[in-house]
Coordinates of C-alpha atoms and ligand atoms in Angstrom, one line a residue:
M599 CA 139.8 54.1 -177.7
Q600 CA 142.9 51.7 -177.0
C601 CA 145.6 52.6 -179.0
Y602 CA 146.7 51.4 -182.9
C603 CA 150.0 49.5 -181.6
D604 CA 147.8 47.0 -179.5
G605 CA 149.7 48.2 -176.6
K606 CA 146.7 47.3 -174.2
K607 CA 147.1 51.4 -173.4
E608 CA 144.6 53.9 -174.2
F609 CA 145.8 56.2 -177.7
E610 CA 146.3 59.2 -175.0
E611 CA 148.1 57.2 -172.6
C612 CA 150.5 55.6 -175.3
C613 CA 151.3 57.0 -178.6
K614 CA 149.2 60.1 -179.1
G615 CA 151.8 62.2 -177.1
Y616 CA 154.8 60.9 -179.3
L617 CA 153.3 61.8 -182.8
N618 CA 152.3 64.8 -181.7
S619 CA 155.5 65.7 -180.4
A620 CA 155.1 66.7 -177.0
L621 CA 156.7 63.6 -175.6
T622 CA 159.7 61.6 -176.6
P623 CA 159.8 58.0 -176.8
A624 CA 162.3 56.7 -174.3
T625 CA 162.7 52.8 -175.5
P626 CA 163.2 51.8 -179.0
E627 CA 159.6 49.8 -178.5
Q628 CA 157.9 53.1 -177.5
L629 CA 159.6 54.5 -180.8
M630 CA 158.5 51.7 -182.8
R631 CA 154.9 51.6 -181.5
S632 CA 154.2 54.9 -182.5
R633 CA 155.9 54.5 -185.7
Y634 CA 153.3 51.7 -186.3
C635 CA 150.7 54.3 -185.2
A636 CA 152.0 56.8 -187.8
Y637 CA 151.4 54.4 -190.6
V638 CA 147.9 53.6 -189.7
L639 CA 147.2 57.2 -189.6
G640 CA 149.0 58.2 -192.6
N641 CA 151.5 60.7 -190.9
G642 CA 154.3 60.6 -193.2
E643 CA 156.1 63.4 -191.6
Y644 CA 156.1 61.5 -188.3
I645 CA 158.0 58.7 -190.0
V646 CA 160.5 60.8 -191.6
K647 CA 161.2 62.9 -188.6
T648 CA 161.9 59.8 -186.7
T649 CA 164.2 58.3 -189.1
A650 CA 168.3 58.6 -188.1
K651 CA 169.4 62.2 -189.8
D652 CA 171.7 60.1 -192.4
Q653 CA 169.2 57.7 -193.8
R654 CA 166.4 61.0 -193.9
C655 CA 164.6 62.0 -197.1
E656 CA 162.1 64.5 -196.5
D657 CA 160.4 63.9 -199.8
D658 CA 159.7 60.2 -198.7
A659 CA 156.7 61.9 -196.3
N660 CA 154.1 61.8 -199.0
L661 CA 155.5 58.6 -200.4
I662 CA 155.1 57.0 -197.0
K663 CA 151.7 58.7 -196.7
E664 CA 150.0 57.4 -200.2
Y665 CA 151.7 53.7 -199.2
S666 CA 150.2 53.7 -195.4
K667 CA 146.8 54.6 -196.9
S668 CA 146.7 51.9 -199.7
V669 CA 146.5 49.4 -197.2
I670 CA 144.8 48.1 -194.5
W671 CA 146.8 47.9 -191.1
L672 CA 145.3 45.4 -188.9
G673 CA 147.6 45.0 -186.1
L674 CA 151.1 45.0 -184.3
E675 CA 153.1 42.2 -182.5
V676 CA 156.0 43.4 -180.5
L677 CA 157.9 39.8 -180.5
N678 CA 161.2 41.0 -178.6
A679 CA 162.6 44.3 -177.4
K680 CA 166.4 44.5 -176.6
G681 CA 168.8 47.0 -176.6
D682 CA 168.5 49.1 -179.9
I683 CA 166.6 46.3 -181.7
V684 CA 162.9 45.8 -181.9
E685 CA 161.4 42.5 -184.0
F686 CA 158.1 43.1 -184.9
K687 CA 155.2 41.7 -186.9
A688 CA 153.2 43.7 -188.5
Y689 CA 149.8 42.5 -190.3
Y690 CA 148.1 44.4 -193.1
K691 CA 145.7 43.8 -195.8
D692 CA 146.0 45.2 -199.6
A693 CA 144.4 44.4 -202.6
Q694 CA 145.6 40.6 -202.3
G695 CA 144.7 39.9 -199.1
V696 CA 146.2 39.7 -195.2
K697 CA 150.2 39.7 -195.1
V698 CA 152.4 39.9 -192.4
Q699 CA 155.6 42.4 -192.1
H700 CA 158.1 40.6 -189.7
E701 CA 161.1 43.0 -189.2
K702 CA 164.3 43.5 -186.7
S703 CA 164.8 47.1 -186.9
N704 CA 167.3 48.6 -185.5
F705 CA 167.3 51.9 -183.5
I706 CA 169.9 54.5 -182.7
K707 CA 170.1 57.2 -180.2
E708 CA 171.0 60.7 -181.2
D709 CA 171.8 63.5 -179.0
G710 CA 169.8 61.8 -176.6
I711 CA 167.1 60.6 -178.9
W712 CA 166.0 57.6 -180.5
Y713 CA 165.8 57.1 -183.9
Y714 CA 164.7 54.2 -186.3
K715 CA 167.9 53.6 -188.3
D716 CA 167.0 50.2 -190.7
G717 CA 165.7 46.8 -190.6
L718 CA 166.2 43.6 -191.8
L719 CA 162.9 41.7 -193.4
I720 CA 162.4 38.1 -191.9
A721 CA 160.6 35.8 -194.5
S722 CA 157.5 34.8 -192.4
K723 CA 153.9 33.6 -192.8
I724 CA 150.6 33.8 -190.9
E725 CA 150.1 30.5 -189.3
R726 CA 147.2 28.8 -190.5
N727 CA 145.5 28.2 -186.7
M728 CA 146.3 31.4 -185.2
P729 CA 143.4 34.0 -184.6
C730 CA 143.2 35.8 -188.0
P731 CA 144.6 39.3 -188.0
C732 CA 141.7 40.9 -189.1
K733 CA 140.2 40.5 -185.7
S734 CA 137.2 38.4 -186.8
G735 CA 137.6 36.0 -183.9
K736 CA 137.8 33.2 -186.1
K737 CA 141.0 31.3 -187.1
Y738 CA 143.0 32.6 -190.1
K739 CA 142.8 29.4 -192.2
K740 CA 138.3 29.8 -192.0
C741 CA 138.8 33.4 -192.7
C742 CA 141.0 35.8 -194.7
A743 CA 144.0 32.9 -195.9
Ligands
LIG1841 ZN1 150.4 52.9 -178.8
LIG1842 ZN1 140.2 37.3 -191.4

């Protein structure tokens, strides 16, 4: 099975080891990809655990779980990963339709381990001529737009 993060690798060889804590992400991009998988899988604990210690709130795990299960995750596109910043687009579908979360995330290394610090949301629209994020094979404008 291809990994949820669309990293073109098998789940076993991509994010699985991070999610079950067998491995520690070596780069912010790996961490970001594994966190996207955690959203897909409704793994709120992983999201909390990989958040910088001073931003972390253990009680969020259930809220994150509820939120992540309330939408259908369609895919991830990593646009840029440089230093401690990863820019990405995550596509999902909720009751109102297909949406995109475009974010520049900041990561921080604490005791040799990368954590998610915070993110800047960027207003973004799904281009009408791009392949639909729902992976129907049709253009977005002819599908979920
Ligand atoms: Zn992955
Ligand atoms: Zn569609």
